[in-house]
XYZ file of C-alpha atoms in Angstrom:
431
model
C 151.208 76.916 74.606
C 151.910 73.233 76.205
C 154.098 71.538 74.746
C 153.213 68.733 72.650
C 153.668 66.241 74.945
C 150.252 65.433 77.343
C 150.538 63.122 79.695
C 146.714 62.140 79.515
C 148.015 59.559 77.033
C 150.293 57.756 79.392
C 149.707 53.718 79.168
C 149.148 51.728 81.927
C 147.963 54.959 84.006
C 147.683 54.201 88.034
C 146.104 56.439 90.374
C 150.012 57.514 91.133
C 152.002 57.665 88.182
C 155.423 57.565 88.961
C 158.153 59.377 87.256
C 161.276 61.277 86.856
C 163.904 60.670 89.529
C 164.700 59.400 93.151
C 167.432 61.525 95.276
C 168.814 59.191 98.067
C 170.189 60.876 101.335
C 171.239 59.134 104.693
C 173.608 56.197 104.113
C 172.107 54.874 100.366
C 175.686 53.473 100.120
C 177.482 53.000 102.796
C 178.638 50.045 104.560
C 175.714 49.847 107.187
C 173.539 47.203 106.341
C 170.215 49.480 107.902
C 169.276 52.829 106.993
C 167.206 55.383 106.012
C 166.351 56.442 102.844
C 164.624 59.363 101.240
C 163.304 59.534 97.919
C 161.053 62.148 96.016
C 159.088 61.301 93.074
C 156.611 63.281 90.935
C 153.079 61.932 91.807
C 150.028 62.835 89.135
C 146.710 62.646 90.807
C 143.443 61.388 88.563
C 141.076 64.379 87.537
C 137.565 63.189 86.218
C 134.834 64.755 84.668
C 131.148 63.378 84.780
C 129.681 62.531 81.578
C 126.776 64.464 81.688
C 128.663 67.772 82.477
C 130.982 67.017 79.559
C 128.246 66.290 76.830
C 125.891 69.518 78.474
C 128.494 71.624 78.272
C 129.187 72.702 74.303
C 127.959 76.025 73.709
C 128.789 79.587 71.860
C 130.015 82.167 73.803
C 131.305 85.234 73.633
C 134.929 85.788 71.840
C 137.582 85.366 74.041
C 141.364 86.362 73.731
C 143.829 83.741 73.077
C 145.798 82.095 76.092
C 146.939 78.058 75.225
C 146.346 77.845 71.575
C 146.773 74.554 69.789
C 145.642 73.349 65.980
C 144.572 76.043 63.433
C 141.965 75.390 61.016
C 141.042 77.695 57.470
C 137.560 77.175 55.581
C 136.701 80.292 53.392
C 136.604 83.425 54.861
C 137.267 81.676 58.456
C 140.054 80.793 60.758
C 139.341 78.337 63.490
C 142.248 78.460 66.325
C 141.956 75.127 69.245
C 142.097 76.764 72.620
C 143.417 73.583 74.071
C 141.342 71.027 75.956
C 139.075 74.380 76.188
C 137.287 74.316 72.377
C 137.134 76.873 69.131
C 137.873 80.391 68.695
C 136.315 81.322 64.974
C 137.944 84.401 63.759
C 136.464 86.288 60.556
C 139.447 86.642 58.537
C 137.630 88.115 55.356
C 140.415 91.302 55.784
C 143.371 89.155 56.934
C 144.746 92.258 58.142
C 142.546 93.459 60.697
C 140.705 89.875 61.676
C 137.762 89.629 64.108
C 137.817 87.218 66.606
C 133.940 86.625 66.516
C 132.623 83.648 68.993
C 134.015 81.123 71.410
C 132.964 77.396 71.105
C 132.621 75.766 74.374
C 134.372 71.991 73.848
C 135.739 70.112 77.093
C 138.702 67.932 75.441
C 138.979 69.558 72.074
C 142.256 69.749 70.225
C 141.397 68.704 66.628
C 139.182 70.530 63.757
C 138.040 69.704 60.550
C 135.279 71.506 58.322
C 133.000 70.668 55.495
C 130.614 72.939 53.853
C 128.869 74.713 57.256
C 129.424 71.316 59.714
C 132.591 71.553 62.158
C 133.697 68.160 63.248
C 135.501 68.571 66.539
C 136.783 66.208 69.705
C 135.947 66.454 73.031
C 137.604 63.838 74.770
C 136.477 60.341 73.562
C 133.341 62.052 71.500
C 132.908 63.145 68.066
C 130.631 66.069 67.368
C 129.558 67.488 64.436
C 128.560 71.058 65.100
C 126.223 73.298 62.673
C 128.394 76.448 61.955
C 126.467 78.192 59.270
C 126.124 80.699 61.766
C 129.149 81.442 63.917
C 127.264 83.168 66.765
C 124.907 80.888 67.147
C 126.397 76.735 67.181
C 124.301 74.167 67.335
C 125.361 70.132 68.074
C 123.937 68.030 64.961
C 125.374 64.772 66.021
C 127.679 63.691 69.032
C 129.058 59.928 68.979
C 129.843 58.616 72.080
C 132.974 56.755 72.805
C 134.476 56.600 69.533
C 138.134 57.696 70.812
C 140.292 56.178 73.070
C 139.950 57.036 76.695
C 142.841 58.428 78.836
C 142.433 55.584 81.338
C 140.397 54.383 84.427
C 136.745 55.598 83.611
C 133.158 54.549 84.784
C 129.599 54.741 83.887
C 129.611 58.286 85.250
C 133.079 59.962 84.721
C 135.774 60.233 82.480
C 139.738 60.970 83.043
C 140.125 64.186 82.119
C 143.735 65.288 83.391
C 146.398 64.550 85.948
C 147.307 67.285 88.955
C 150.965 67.130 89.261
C 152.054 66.550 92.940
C 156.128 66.181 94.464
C 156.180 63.612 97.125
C 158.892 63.435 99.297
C 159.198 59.825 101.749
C 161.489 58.462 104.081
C 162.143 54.479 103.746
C 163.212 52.545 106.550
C 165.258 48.796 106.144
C 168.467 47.529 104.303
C 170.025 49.814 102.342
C 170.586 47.403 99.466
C 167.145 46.794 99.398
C 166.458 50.393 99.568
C 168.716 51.004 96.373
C 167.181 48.014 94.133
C 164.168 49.228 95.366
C 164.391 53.101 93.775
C 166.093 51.826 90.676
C 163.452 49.425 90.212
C 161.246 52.534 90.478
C 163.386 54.274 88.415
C 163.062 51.864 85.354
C 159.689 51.533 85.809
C 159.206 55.189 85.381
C 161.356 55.348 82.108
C 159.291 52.658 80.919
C 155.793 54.459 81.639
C 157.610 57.062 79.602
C 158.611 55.101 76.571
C 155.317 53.744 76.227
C 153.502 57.327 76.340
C 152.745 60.000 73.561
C 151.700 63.208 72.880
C 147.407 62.427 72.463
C 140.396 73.144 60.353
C 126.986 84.608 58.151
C 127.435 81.374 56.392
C 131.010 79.778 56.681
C 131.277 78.965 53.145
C 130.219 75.730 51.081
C 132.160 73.501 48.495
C 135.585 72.326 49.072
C 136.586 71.233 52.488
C 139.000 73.280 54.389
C 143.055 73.188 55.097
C 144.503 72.333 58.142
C 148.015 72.397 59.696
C 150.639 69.821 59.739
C 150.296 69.160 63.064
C 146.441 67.400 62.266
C 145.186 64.670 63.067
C 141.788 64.773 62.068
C 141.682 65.349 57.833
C 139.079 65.010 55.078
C 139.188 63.581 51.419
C 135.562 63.179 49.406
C 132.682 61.631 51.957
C 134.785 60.712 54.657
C 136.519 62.015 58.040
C 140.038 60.291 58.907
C 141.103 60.605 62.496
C 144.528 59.253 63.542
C 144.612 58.047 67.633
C 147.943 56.446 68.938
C 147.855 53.701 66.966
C 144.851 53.683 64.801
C 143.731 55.410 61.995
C 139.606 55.403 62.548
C 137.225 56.481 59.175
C 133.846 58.467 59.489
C 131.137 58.418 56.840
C 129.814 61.627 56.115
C 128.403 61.596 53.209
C 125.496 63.051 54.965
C 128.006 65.694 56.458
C 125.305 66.806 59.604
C 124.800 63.255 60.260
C 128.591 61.157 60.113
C 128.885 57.735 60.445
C 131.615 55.459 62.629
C 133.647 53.571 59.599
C 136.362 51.044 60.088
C 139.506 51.323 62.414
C 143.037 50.452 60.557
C 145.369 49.241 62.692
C 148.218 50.998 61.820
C 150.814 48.846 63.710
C 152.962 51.361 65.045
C 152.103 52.945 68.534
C 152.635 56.829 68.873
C 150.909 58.159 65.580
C 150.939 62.222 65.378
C 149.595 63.604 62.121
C 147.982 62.974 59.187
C 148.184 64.618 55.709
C 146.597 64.369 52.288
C 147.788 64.615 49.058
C 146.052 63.935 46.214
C 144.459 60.477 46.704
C 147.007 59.078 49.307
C 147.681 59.627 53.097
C 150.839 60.536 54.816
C 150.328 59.343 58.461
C 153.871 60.761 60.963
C 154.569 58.879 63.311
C 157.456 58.663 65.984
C 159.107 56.540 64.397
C 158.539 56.839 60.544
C 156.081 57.966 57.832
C 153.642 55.912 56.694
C 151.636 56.088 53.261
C 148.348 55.275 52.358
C 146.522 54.737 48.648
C 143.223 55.943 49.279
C 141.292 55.340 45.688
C 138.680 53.928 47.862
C 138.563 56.114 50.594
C 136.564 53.799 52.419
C 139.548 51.829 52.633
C 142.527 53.043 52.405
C 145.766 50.577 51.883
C 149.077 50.455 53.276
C 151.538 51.328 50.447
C 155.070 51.493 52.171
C 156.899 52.835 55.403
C 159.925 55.169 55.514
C 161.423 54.469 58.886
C 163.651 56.961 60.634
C 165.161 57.623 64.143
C 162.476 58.077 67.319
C 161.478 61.687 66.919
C 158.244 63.907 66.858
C 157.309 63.650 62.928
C 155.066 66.054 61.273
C 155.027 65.545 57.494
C 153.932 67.608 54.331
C 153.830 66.328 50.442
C 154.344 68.933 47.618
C 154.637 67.466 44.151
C 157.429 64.113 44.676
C 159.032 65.278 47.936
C 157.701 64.610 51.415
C 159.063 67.095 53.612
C 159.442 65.567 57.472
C 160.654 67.552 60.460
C 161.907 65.581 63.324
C 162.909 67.261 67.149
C 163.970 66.411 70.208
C 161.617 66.908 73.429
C 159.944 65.227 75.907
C 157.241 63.822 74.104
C 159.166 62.110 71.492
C 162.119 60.802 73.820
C 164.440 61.902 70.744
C 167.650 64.080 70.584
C 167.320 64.757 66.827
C 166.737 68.369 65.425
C 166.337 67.922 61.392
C 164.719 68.314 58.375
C 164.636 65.331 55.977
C 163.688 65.610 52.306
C 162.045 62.349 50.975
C 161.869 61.142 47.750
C 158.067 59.743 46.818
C 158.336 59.544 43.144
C 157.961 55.598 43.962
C 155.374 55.149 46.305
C 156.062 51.741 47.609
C 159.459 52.569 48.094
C 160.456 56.383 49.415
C 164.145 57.420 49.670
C 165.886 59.806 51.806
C 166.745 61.965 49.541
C 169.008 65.187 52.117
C 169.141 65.449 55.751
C 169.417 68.989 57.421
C 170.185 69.932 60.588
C 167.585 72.809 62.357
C 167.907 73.615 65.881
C 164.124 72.469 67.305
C 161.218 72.023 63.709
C 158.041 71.720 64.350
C 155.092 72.361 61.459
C 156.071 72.864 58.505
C 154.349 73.911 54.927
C 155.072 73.938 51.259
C 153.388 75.929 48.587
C 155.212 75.994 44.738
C 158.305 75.196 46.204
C 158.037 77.745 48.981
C 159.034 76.086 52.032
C 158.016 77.056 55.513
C 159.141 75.892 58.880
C 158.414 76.306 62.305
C 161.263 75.985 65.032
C 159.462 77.305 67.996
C 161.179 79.637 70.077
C 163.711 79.676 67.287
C 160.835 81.626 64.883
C 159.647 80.934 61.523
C 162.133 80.291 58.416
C 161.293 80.484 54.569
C 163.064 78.687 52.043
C 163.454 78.459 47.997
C 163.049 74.661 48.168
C 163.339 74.371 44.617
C 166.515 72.445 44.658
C 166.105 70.094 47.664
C 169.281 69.187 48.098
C 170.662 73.187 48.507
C 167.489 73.603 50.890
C 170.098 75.475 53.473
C 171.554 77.685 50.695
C 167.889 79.182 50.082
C 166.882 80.944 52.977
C 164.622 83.606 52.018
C 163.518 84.905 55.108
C 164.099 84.139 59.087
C 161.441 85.751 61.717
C 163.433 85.324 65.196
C 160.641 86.821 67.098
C 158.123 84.598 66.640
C 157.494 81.530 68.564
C 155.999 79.621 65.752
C 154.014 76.038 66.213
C 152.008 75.362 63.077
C 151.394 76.847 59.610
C 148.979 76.586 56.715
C 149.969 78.808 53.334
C 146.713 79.001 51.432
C 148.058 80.773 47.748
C 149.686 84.071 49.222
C 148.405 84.329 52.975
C 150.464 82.232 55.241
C 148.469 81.692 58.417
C 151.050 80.756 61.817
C 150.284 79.607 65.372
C 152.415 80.076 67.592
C 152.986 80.612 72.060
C 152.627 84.254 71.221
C 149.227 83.995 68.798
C 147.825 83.901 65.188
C 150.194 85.412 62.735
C 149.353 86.211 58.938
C 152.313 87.296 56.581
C 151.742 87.936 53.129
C 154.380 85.860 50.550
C 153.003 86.796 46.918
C 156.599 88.121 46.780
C 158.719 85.193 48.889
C 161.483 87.618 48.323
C 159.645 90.205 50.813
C 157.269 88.339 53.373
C 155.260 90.926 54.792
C 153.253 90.613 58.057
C 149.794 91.508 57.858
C 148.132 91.164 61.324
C 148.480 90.107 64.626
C 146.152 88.472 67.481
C 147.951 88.152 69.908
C 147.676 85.116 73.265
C 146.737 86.900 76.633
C 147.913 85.563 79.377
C 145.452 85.177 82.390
């Protein structure tokens, strides 16, 4: 899987983005006033796509294995795994321990899923669509909107930035070695700053309820509408008429570097990079800022179970933080959360909570379980630790804990959290 961080979402994009570091060579300080100087830097080259060949191109295919999977999705009977940037594997999970993967939908630019009764509401770059799934072998497109996402940069009438090709460029500068120096670190600090200012960018299906999605989401649903988070906005679709959604308003939500979204009951819990934010949404068509817990820069997926708010934070590239930790917040007074316990984890990612039942994804570090019953002996309560697992994402849906990880789709059975059994495997094939 890639890690979270994409550099599509880079501000300020150029058609060379500079980064990382400069190595000087011949005579960068010594007392000559001219030299040469050598400096390497990592160059990313612009990669469009034409706009035709992007909307032309959904379509069911065949099932494929599993090679770069991203958000996981559960509606029913169905699991629906992002291939990134590639589109939808839907999996027939009806036996969750032999599941089928069934069909492959075709979606340039697709990271994000949501579901309600048999329409799929997917990305593809700076589209919406909203995709007819009430038979999984055979998609159709109901609705795309055009332009309704932020783009990734420079773009024209007939393209789109799509990606960056990653290039090392190596260049010898001639002239005063003084200059040469202010020169790099100017270079240097430019870089860093394009860095700081970057981010990261769920037969018949079944009808009724919308589905669940992971932690890591940042598309969600609560009664008619669609909520999609982008880096800084938080953007509402209509769908009352689910086949036929509707562009809403766009809440500013005055912090740059939004990740996920989650809902609980009638509010929203919007992660961020910097802190949590929560929304009252009694009117879903517009939901209202109730308060902001604040913590240290980190990557900040959040989940609500009862009066707690459970928030992972980790170090990485993406979130230019050195923090690895669980925090426990108090919500019992919505306008004003409190930290309630800090714990330390060695590198948390998604996370999920079901009756107390705490799960917790640490990448390469595996999957952890916890009696979260007392939150403040969290670390006292571990009921269960799967090193082997590279684990991204979860969703625990009763007794069937669904987990996404660099090595595939995992489902363990936790009716007894005591004894968490695993129930199947598909596993990511590497091309």
């Amino acid at each position: 899987m890639k890690a979270p961080f994409n550099y599509l979402h880079v501000a300020k994009v150029n058609y060379r983005l500079w980064l990382g570091f400069f190595l000087s060579s011949v005579g960068l300080f010594s007392c000559k006033d001219d030299c040469k100087t050598t400096y390497t830097y990592k160059s990313y080259e612009p990669v469009y796509m034409l706009r035709d060949e992007l909307r032309n191109a959904v379509a069911t295919q065949a099932a494929k294995t599993l090679v770069n999977p991203g958000k996981i999705y559960a509606k029913g009977d169905y699991i629906f795994v992002n291939e990134i940037d590639k589109g939808i594997h839907i999996i027939d999970n009806s036996h969750p321990t032999a599941p089928q993967l069934i069909s492959f939908i075709n979606i340039p630019g697709n990271k994000d899923i949501a579901v309600h009764n048999n329409t799929l509401y997917a990305d593809s770059y700076i589209d919406l669509l909203a995709l007819d799934i009430s038979n999984p072998q055979n998609i159709s497109v109901l609705k795309r909107l055009e332009n309704v996402f932020p783009s990734y940069g420079y773009e024209n009438s007939a393209s789109i930035l799509v990606d960056y090709k990653e290039k090392w460029v190596t260049q010898e500068m001639e002239g005063d070695c003084r200059t040469n120096a202010q020169y790099q670190r100017s270079m240097m600090e430019d870089s860093k700053a394009l860095l700081n200012n970057s981010s990261p960018a769920n037969g018949t299906v079944a009808s009724g309820k919308p589905g669940i999605g992971g932690s890591m989401a940042r598309f969600t649903l609560y009664d008619h509408y669609l909520y999609t988070v982008s880096q800084s906005d938080l953007q509402l679709f209509d769908i009352t008429a689910p086949t036929n959604p509707q562009k809403g308003i766009k809440i500013n939500l005055g912090n740059w570097n939004i990740e996920t979204i989650f809902p609980y009951q009638d509010k929203l819990f919007i992660g961020s990079q910097s802190g949590m934010h929560i929304y009252d949404n009694q009117d879903p068509a517009q939901p209202e800022l109730l308060s902001t817990y604040e913590h240290i820069r980190s990557c900040d997926p959040v989940v609500v179970d009862d009066k707690y708010a459970y928030v992972t934070l980790r170090s990485g590239t993406a979130c230019q933080g050195f923090t690895n930790q669980l925090e426990v917040i108090d919500i019992s007074n919505l306008k004003a959360p409190t930290l309630v316990k800090t714990y330390p984890m060695q590198h948390p990612h998604g996370l999920g909570v079901d009756n107390s039942t705490l799960f917790l994804c640490e990448g390469e570090f595996g999957l952890k379980v916890f009696n979260a019953q007392n939150v403040h002996s969290i670390d006292q309560h571990l009921l269960a630790h799967f090193k082997d697992k590279d684990a991204y994402d979860v969703i625990p849906l009763g007794k069937l804990l669904l987990v996404i990880g660099k090595d595939g789709l995992y489902q363990y059975d936790y009716s007894d959290t005591k004894k968490v059994k695993l129930l199947s495997v598909i596993p990511v094939t590497r091309p």
